[in-house]
mmCIF file of C-alpha atoms in Angstrom:
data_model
loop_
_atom_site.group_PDB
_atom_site.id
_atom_site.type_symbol
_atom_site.label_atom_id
_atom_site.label_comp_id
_atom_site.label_asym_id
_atom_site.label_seq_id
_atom_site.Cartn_x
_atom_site.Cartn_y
_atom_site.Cartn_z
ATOM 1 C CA UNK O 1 289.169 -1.634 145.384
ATOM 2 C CA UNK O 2 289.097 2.151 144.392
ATOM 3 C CA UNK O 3 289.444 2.746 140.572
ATOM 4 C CA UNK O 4 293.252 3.840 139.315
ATOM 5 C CA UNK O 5 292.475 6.815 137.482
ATOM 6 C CA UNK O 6 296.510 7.590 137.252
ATOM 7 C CA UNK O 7 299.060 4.605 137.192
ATOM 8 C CA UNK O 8 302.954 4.822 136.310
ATOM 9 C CA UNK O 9 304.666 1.668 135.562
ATOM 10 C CA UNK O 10 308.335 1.350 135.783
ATOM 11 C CA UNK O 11 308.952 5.336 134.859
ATOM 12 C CA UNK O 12 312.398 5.759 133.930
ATOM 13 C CA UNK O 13 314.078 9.129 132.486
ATOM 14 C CA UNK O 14 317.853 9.922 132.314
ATOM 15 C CA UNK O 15 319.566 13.066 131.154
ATOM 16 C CA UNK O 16 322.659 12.049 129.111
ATOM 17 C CA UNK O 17 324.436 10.175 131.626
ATOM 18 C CA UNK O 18 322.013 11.353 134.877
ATOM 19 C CA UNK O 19 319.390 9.463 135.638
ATOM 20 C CA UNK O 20 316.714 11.207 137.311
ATOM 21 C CA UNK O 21 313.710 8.794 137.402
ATOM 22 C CA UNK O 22 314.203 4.846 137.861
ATOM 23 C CA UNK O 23 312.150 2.765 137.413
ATOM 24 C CA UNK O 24 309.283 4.552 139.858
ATOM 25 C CA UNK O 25 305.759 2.659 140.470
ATOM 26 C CA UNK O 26 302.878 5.177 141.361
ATOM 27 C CA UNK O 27 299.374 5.131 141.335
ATOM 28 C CA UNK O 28 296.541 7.841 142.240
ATOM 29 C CA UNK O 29 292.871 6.316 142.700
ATOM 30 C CA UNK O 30 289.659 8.232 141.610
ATOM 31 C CA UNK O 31 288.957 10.572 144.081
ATOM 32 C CA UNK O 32 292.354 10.417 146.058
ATOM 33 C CA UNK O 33 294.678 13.384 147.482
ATOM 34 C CA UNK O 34 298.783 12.154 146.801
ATOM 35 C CA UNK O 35 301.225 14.004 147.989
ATOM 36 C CA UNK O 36 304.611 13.647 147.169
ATOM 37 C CA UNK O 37 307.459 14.555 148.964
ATOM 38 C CA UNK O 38 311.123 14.704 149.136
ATOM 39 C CA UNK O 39 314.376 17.152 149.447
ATOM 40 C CA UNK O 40 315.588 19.617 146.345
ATOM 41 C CA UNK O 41 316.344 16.850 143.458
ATOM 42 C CA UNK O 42 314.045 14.236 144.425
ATOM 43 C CA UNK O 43 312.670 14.270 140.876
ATOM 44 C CA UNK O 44 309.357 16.082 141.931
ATOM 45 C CA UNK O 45 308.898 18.209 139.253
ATOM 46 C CA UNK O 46 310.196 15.852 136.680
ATOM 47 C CA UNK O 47 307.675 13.258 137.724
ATOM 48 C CA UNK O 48 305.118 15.577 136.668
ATOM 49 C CA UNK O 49 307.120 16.827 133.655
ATOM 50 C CA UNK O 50 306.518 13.416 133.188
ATOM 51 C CA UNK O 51 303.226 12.707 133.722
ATOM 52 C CA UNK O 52 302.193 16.378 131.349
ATOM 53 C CA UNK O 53 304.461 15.193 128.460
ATOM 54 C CA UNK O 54 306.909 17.712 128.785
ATOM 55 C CA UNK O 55 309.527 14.819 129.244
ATOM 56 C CA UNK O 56 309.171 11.024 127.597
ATOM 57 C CA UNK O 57 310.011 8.775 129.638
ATOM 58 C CA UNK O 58 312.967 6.212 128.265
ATOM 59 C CA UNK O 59 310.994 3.610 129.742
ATOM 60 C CA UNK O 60 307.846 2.729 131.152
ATOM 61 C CA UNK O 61 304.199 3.055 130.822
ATOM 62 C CA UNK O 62 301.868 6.385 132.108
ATOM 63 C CA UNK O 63 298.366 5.278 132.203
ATOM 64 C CA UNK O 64 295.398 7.665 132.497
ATOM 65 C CA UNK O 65 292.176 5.270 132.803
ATOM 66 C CA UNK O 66 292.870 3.097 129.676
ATOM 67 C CA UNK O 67 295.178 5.433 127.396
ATOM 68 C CA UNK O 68 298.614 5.214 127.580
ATOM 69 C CA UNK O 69 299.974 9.127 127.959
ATOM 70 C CA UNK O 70 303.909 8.249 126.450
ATOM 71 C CA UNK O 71 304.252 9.968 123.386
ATOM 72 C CA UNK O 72 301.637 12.504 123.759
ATOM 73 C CA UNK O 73 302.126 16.121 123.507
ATOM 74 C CA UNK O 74 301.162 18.186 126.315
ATOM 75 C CA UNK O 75 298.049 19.696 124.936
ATOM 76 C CA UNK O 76 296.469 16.146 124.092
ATOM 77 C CA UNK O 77 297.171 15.345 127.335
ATOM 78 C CA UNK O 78 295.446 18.014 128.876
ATOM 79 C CA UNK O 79 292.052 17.217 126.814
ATOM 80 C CA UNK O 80 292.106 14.455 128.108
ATOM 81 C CA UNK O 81 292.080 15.692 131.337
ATOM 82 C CA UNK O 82 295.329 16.404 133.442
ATOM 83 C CA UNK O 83 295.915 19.799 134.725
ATOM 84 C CA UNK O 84 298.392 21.398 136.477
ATOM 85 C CA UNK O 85 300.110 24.212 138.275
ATOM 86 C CA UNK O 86 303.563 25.157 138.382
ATOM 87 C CA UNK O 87 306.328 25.723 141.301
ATOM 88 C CA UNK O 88 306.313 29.443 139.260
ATOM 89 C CA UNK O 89 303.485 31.210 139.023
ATOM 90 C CA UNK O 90 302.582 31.007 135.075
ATOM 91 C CA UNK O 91 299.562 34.072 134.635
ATOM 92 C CA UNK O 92 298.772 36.218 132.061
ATOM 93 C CA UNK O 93 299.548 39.216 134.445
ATOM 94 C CA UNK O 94 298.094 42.096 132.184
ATOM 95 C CA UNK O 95 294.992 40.088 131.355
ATOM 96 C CA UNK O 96 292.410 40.280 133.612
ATOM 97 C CA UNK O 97 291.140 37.275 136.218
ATOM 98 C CA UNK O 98 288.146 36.245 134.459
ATOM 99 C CA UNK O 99 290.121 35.977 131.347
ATOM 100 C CA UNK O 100 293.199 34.619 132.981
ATOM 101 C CA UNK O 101 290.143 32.067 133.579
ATOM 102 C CA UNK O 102 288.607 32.245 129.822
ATOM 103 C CA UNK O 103 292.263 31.304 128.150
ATOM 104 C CA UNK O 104 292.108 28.150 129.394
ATOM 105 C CA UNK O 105 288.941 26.872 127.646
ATOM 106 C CA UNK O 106 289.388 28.122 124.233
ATOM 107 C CA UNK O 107 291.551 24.969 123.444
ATOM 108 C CA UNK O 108 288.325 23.234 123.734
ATOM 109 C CA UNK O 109 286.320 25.505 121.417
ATOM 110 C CA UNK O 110 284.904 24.724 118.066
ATOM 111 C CA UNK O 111 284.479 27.830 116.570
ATOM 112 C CA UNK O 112 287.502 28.713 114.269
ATOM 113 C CA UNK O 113 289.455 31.494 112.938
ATOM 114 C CA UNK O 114 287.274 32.509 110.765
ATOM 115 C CA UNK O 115 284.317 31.957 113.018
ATOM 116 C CA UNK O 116 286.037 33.883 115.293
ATOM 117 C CA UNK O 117 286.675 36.876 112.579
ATOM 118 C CA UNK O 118 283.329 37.134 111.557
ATOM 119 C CA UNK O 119 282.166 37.297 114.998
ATOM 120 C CA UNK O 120 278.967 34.734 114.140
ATOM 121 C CA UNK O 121 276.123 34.351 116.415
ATOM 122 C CA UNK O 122 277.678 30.547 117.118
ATOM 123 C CA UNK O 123 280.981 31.682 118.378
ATOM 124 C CA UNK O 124 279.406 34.539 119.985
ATOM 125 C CA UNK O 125 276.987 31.931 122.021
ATOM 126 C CA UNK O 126 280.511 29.522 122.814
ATOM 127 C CA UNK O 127 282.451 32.674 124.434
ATOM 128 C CA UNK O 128 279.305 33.589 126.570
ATOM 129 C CA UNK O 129 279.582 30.057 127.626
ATOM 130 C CA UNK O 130 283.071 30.089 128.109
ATOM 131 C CA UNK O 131 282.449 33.507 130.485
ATOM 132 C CA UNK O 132 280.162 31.616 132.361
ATOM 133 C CA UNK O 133 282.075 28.764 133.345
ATOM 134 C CA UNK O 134 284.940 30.813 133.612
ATOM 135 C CA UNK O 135 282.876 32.913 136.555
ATOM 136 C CA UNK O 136 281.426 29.485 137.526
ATOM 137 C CA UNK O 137 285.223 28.321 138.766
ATOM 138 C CA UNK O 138 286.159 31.798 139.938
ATOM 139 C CA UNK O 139 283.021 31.760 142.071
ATOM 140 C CA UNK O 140 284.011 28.276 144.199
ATOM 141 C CA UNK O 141 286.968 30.403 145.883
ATOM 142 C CA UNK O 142 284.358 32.806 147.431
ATOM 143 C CA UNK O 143 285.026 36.372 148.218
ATOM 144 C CA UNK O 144 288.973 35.754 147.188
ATOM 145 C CA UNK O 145 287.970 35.814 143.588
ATOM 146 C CA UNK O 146 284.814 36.973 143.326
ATOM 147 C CA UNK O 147 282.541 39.967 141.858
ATOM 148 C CA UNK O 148 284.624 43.291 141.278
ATOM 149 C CA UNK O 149 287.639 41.378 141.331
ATOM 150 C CA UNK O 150 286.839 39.766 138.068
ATOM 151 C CA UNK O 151 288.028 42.382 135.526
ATOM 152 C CA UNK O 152 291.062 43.068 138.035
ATOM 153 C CA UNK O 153 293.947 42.541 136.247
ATOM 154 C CA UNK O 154 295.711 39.382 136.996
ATOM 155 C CA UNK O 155 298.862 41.702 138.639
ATOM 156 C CA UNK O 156 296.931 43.169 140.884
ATOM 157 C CA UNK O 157 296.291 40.533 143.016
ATOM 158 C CA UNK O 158 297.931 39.377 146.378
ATOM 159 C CA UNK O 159 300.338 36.282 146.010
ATOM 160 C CA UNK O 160 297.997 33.931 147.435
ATOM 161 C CA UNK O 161 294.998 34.972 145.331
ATOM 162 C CA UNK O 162 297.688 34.261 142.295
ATOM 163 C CA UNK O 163 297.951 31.025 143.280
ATOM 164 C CA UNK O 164 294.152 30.878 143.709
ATOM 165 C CA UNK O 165 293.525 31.837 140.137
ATOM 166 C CA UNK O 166 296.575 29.702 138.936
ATOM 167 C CA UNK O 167 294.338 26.549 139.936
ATOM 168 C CA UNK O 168 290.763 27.836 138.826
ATOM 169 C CA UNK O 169 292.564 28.527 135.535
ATOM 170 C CA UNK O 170 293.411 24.569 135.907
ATOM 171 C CA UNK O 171 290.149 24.076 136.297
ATOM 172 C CA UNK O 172 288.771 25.780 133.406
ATOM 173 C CA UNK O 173 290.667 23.064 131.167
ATOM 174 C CA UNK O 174 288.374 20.343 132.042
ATOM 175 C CA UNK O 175 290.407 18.838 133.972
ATOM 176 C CA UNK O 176 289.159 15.524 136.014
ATOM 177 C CA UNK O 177 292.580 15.195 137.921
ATOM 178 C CA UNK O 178 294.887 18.368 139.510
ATOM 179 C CA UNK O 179 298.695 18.367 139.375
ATOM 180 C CA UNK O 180 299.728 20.935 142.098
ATOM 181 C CA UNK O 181 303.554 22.223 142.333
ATOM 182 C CA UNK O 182 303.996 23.695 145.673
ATOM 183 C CA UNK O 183 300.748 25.809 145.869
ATOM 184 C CA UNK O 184 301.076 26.545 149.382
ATOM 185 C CA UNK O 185 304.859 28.054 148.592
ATOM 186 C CA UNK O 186 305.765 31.711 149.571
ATOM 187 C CA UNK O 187 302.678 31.814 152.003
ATOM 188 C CA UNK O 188 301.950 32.702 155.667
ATOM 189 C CA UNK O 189 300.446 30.499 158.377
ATOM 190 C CA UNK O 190 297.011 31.740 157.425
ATOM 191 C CA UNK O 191 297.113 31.651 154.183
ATOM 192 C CA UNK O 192 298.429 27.821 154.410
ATOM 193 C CA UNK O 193 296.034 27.230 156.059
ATOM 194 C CA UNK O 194 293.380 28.154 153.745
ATOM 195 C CA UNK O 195 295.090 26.934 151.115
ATOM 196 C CA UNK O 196 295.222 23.016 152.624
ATOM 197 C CA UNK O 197 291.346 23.466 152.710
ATOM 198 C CA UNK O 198 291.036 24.744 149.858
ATOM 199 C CA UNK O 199 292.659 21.478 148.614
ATOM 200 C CA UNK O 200 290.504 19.370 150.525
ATOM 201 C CA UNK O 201 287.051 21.485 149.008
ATOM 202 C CA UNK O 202 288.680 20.606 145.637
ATOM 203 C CA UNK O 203 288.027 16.900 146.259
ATOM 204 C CA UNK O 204 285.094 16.974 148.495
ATOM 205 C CA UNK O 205 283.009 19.454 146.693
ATOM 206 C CA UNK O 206 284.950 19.692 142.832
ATOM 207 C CA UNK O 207 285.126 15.666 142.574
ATOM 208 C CA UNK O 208 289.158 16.734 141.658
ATOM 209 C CA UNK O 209 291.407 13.800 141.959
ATOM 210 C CA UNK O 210 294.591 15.632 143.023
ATOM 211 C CA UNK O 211 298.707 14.972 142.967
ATOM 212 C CA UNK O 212 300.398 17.786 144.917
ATOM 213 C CA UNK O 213 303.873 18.386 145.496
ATOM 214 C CA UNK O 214 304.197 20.032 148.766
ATOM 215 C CA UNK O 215 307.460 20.770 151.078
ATOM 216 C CA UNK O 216 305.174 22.700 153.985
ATOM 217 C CA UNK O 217 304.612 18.890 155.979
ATOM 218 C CA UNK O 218 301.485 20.400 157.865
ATOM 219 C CA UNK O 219 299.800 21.020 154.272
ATOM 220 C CA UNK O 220 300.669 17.090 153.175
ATOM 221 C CA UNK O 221 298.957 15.814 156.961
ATOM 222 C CA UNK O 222 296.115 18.009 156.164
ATOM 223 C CA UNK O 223 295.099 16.664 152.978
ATOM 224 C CA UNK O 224 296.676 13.360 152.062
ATOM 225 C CA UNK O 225 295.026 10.012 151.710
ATOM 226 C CA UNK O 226 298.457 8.874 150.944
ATOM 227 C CA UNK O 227 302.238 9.899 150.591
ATOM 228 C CA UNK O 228 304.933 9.002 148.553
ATOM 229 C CA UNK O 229 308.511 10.355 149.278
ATOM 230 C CA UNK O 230 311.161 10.204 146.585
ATOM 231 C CA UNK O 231 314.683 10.482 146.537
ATOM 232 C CA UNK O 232 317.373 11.259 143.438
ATOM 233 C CA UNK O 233 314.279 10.021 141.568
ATOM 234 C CA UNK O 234 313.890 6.850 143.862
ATOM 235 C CA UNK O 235 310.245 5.948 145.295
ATOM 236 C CA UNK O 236 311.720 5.484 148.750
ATOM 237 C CA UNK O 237 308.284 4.919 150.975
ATOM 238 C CA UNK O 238 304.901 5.135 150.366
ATOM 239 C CA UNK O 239 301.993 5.132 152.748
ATOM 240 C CA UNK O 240 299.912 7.265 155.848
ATOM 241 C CA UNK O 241 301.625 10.397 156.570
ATOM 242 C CA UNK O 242 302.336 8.784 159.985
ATOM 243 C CA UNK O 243 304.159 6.157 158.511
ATOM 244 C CA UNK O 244 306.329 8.096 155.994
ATOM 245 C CA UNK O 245 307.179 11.106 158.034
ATOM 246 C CA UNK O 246 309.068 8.999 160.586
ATOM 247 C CA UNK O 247 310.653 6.403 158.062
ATOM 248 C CA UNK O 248 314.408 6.875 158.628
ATOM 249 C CA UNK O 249 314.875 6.481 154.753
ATOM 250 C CA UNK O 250 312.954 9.704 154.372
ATOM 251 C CA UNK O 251 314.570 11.652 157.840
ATOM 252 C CA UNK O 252 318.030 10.453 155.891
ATOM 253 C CA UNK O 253 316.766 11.568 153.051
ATOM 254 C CA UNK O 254 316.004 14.795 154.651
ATOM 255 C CA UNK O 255 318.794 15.346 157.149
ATOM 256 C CA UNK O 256 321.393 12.909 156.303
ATOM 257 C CA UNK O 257 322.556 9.860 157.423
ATOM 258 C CA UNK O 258 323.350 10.816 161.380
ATOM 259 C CA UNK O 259 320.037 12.116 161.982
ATOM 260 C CA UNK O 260 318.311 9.040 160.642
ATOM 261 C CA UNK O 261 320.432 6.441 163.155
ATOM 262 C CA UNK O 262 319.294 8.531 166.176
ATOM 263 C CA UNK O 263 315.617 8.336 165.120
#
C-alpha cells in the first residue's frame, strides 16, 4: 500500500445557501500524479482553495501526513509543504526570473529585519543560498529558463515560459507536493506537449507528488496515475483515465444528459 501523503475526509463547504463541496473523499499517495477533472463549476478550484486554506471547510478533515490542515492559514500551510499554481498567472512581472524565483524562499529565511538592514555577513551568506537554489530550480527547465534569461524580467517572457516560472517559483517554497491549476491553459499543441512532460519530469526526476487540474484530456492521459471527476462539487468517479473518460456520469456531466444515454 503506497503512503497517503494528502487525504480529504468528508470535505464539505457551502456559500450562504450554495453548497459547493459535499461531503468529497480524496486521497493523493506519495509519489502519485491526480488529476481532477470536471465542467466550469465542478468545484475545482475550490477544492484546492480548500486544500491551501484559502477556504475552511464547514466540515471535514484535510490531512497532510499526520497534521490536520483545517484552520491553518495559507502560509503555514505552505511550510509545511503544499504549493501551488493558479488558473491566473500570479508573477511579479517587473521583477526579474531569478527573483520571481528568490521571493518564494524568503518566507523560510532566518535572518530578520534588522539582519537584513545591516546587511550582516549571515544574511548575506542565506541570500547567496537562496540565489543558488533559486538558479538550481530554474536550471531543471533547461534552455526555457536558463542562463541570460535569468535577469530577464518576468514580462518578457513567452506565455508558456510564464507558466514555467510560475511552477519553479512553486518549487522554491519547499514544497514536497504540487497543486497545478490548468498549467497547460492558453497553450499550443507543442507547447502541451512539453508541458505534460514536463509534469511527468516533476515526479520522475523532482520526487513532486502532484494534484493538477487540467481541462486539455490529452494532458490528464499523459500524466495521471489516477483521475477523479467532480461535478457541482460532487466526486462523481474516480479511477484509470480509461475508466473515467467513458463513464456516462462524467460524458453527462460534460455534455448533458442525451449524450450520456447514447454512449
Amino acid at each position: 500500500m503506497a503512503e497517503k501523503l494528502l487525504d480529504l475526509h468528508g470535505v464539505s463547504l457551502a456559500f450562504g445557501g450554495l453548497r459547493v463541496v459535499t461531503e468529497l473523499d480524496l486521497h493523493v499517495d506519495q509519489g502519485e500524479i491526480v488529476s481532477v477533472i470536471g465542467p466550469n463549476g465542478a468545484g475545482k478550484t475550490t477544492l484546492f482553495n480548500l486544500i491551501t486554506g484559502i477556504y475552511r471547510p464547514d466540515t471535514g478533515t484535510i490531512m497532510l501526513g499526520e497534521r490536520n490542515l483545517v484552520g491553518l492559514q495559507p502560509h503555514q500551510i505552505t511550510r509545511l509543504g503544499i504549493a501551488r499554481t493558479f488558473q491566473t498567472l500570479r508573477l511579479f512581472l517587473n521583477l526579474s526570473v531569478r527573483e520571481n524565483v528568490m521571493a518564494a524562499a524568503y518566507g523560510r529565511t532566518k535572518a530578520g529585519i534588522l539582519r537584513s538592514m545591516l546587511r550582516t555577513p549571515g544574511m548575506r551568506r542565506e541570500e547567496e543560498e537562496i540565489r543558488r537554489q533559486a538558479e538550481e530550480h530554474l536550471s531543471f527547465f533547461g534552455e526555457r529558463l536558463k542562463g541570460y534569461r535569468w535577469d530577464q524580467p518576468a514580462y518578457s517572457l513567452s506565455y508558456a515560459n510564464r507558466r514555467r516560472l510560475e511552477i519553479a517559483r512553486a518549487m522554491a517554497t519547499g514544497a514536497k507536493m504540487l497543486l497545478l491549476d490548468e498549467p497547460a491553459a492558453g497553450m499550443n499543441p507543442v507547447e502541451t506537449h512539453e508541458i505534460t512532460e514536463l509534469i511527468a519530469r516533476l515526479r520522475d526526476e523532482g520526487g513532486y507528488t502532484i494534484l493538477v487540474i487540467e481541462h486539455d484530456m490529452h494532458v490528464v492521459e499523459g500524466i495521471s496515475n489516477r483521475v477523479i471527476a467532480l461535478d457541482h462539487g460532487v466526486k462523481i468517479v474516480e479511477g484509470s483515465f480509461e475508466r473515467v473518460a467513458t463513464d456516462p456520469k462524467v460524458v453527462e456531466a460534460y455534455l448533458g444528459t442525451k449524450a450520456a444515454s447514447t454512449k
